[in-house]
Each structure stands twice: as structure tokens, then as C-alpha cells.
Tab-separated table of C-alpha atoms in Angstrom:
chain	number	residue	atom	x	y	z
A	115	UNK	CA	0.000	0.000	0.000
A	116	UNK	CA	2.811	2.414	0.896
A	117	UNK	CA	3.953	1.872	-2.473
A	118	UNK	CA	1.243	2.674	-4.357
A	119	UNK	CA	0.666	5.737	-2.799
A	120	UNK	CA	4.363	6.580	-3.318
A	121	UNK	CA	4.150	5.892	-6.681
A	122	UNK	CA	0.737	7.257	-6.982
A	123	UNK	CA	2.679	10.802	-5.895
A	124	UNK	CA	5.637	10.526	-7.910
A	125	UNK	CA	3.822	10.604	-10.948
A	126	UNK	CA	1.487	13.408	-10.111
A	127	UNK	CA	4.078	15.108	-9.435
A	128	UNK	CA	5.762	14.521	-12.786
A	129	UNK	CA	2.563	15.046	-14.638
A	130	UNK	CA	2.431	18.710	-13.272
A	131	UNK	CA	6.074	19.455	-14.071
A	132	UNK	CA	5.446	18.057	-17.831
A	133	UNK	CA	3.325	21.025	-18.569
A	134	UNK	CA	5.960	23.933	-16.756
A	135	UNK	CA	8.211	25.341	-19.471
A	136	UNK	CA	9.078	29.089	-20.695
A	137	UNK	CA	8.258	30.794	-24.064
A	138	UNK	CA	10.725	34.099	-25.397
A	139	UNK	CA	9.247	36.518	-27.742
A	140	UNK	CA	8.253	39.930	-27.777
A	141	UNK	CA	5.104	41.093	-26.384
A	142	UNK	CA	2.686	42.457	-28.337
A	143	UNK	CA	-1.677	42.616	-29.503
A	144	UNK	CA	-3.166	39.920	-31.435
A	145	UNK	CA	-3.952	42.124	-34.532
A	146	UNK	CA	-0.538	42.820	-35.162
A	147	UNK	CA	0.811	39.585	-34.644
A	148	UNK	CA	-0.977	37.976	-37.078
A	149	UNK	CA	0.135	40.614	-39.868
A	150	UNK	CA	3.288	39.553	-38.836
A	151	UNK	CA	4.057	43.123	-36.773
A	152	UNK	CA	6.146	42.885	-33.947
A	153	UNK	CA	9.612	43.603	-32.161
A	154	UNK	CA	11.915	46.437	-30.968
A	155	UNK	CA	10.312	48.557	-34.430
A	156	UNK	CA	6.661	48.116	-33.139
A	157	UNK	CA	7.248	48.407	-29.638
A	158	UNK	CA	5.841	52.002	-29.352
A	159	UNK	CA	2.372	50.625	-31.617
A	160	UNK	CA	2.170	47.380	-29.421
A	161	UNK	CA	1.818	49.952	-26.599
A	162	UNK	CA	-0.717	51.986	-27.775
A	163	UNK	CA	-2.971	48.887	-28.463
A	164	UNK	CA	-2.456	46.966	-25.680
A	165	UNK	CA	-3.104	50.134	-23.289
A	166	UNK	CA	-6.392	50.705	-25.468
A	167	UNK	CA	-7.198	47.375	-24.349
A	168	UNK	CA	-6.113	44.514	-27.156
A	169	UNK	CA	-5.542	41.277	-26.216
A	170	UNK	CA	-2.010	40.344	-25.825
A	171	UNK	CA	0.309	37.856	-27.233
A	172	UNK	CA	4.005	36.808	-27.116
A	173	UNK	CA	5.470	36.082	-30.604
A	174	UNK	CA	8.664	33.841	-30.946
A	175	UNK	CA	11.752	35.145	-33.135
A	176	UNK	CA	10.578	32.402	-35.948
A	177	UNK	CA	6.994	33.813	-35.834
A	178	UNK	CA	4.808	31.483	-33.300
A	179	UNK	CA	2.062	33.413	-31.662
A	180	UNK	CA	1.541	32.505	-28.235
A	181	UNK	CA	-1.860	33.270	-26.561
A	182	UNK	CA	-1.420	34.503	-22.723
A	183	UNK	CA	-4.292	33.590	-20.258
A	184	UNK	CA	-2.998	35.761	-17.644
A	185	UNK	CA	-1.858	38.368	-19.531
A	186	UNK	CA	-2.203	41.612	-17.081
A	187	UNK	CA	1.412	40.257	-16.088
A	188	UNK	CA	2.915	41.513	-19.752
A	189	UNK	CA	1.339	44.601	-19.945
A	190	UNK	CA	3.868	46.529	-18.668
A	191	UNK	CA	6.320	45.134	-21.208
A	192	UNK	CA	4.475	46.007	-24.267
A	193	UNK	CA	6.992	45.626	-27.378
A	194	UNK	CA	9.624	44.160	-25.023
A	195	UNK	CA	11.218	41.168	-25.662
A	196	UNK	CA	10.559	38.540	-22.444
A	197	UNK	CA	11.386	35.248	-21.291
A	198	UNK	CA	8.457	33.626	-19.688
A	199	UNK	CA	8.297	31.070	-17.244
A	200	UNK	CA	5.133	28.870	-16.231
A	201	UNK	CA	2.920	26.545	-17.762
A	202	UNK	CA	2.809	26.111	-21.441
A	203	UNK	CA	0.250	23.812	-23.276
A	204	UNK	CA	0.294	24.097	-27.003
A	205	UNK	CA	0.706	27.137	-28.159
A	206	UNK	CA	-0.792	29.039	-25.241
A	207	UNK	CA	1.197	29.880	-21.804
A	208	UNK	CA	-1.576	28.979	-18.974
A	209	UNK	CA	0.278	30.672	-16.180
A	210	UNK	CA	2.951	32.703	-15.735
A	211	UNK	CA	5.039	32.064	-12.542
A	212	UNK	CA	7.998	34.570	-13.951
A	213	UNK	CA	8.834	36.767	-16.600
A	214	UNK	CA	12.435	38.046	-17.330
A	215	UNK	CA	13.847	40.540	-20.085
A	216	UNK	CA	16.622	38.850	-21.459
A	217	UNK	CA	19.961	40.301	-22.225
């Protein structure tokens, strides 16, 4: 019995860790993204939108867009380019535990 609720343990807790992983791209609105807008050069546009209340995504260096669930966490890095950390399924971060401007 002691074993299978060791066991039983050990792989919830690997099941939760599968899903933790971090995502680096810039942050930006949906619109833009998808028109293929976004980086350093649209930072100042990304900021306009986003503070006017579009929804906002991270977009990878080779052009994935990344819906955000929590996104109030990246608004105050409009146009920046981030590292987040947290929970990534597909091609949407979950959660966000951290978020980090690289160097």
C-alpha cells in the first residue's frame, strides 16, 4: 500500500512538471501579430494597443504566436522582448510564474 501511494505521488508530481516550461518573444496585440508586426520597431504601436485594451500575445523570433491567459502580467512590457516562465500547453502559456527581459 505504501507503495502505491508513493508511486501514486511521484507521478502526479511529474505530470504537473510536464506542462511547466518558458516561451521568449516579444510582447505584443493579437492584430498585429498575425500581420506579422512585432519587435523592438513596433514596440511604441504594441503599446498603444495593448493600453487601449487589445488582447495580448508573445510572438517567438521564428513567428509562433503565443496566446497569454494571464496576460495583465505583460502589460507593462508592451513591445519588449521577455522570457516567460510557467505553464505552457500548445501554443498558449496557462500561467505565468515569472517573466524576465533577457539580455
Amino acid at each position: 500500500m505504501k507503495r502505491l501511494i508513493t508511486l501514486l505521488a511521484l507521478t502526479m508530481l511529474v505530470a504537473s512538471l510536464c506542462f511547466a516550461g518558458s516561451v521568449t518573444g516579444y510582447v505584443t496585440d493579437e492584430k498585429c501579430a498575425t500581420q506579422g508586426k512585432h519587435g523592438e520597431a513596433h514596440a511604441k504601436c504594441a503599446a498603444g494597443c495593448i493600453g487601449g485594451g487589445a488582447t495580448i500575445v508573445l510572438v517567438t523570433e521564428d513567428g509562433k504566436i503565443y496566446q497569454v491567459a494571464d496576460s495583465s502580467k505583460l502589460k507593462d512590457h508592451a513591445g519588449h522582448k521577455v522570457m516567460v516562465e510557467g505553464k505552457v500547453e500548445g501554443m498558449k502559456v496557462t500561467s505565468i510564474d515569472k517573466v524576465t527581459m533577457p539580455s
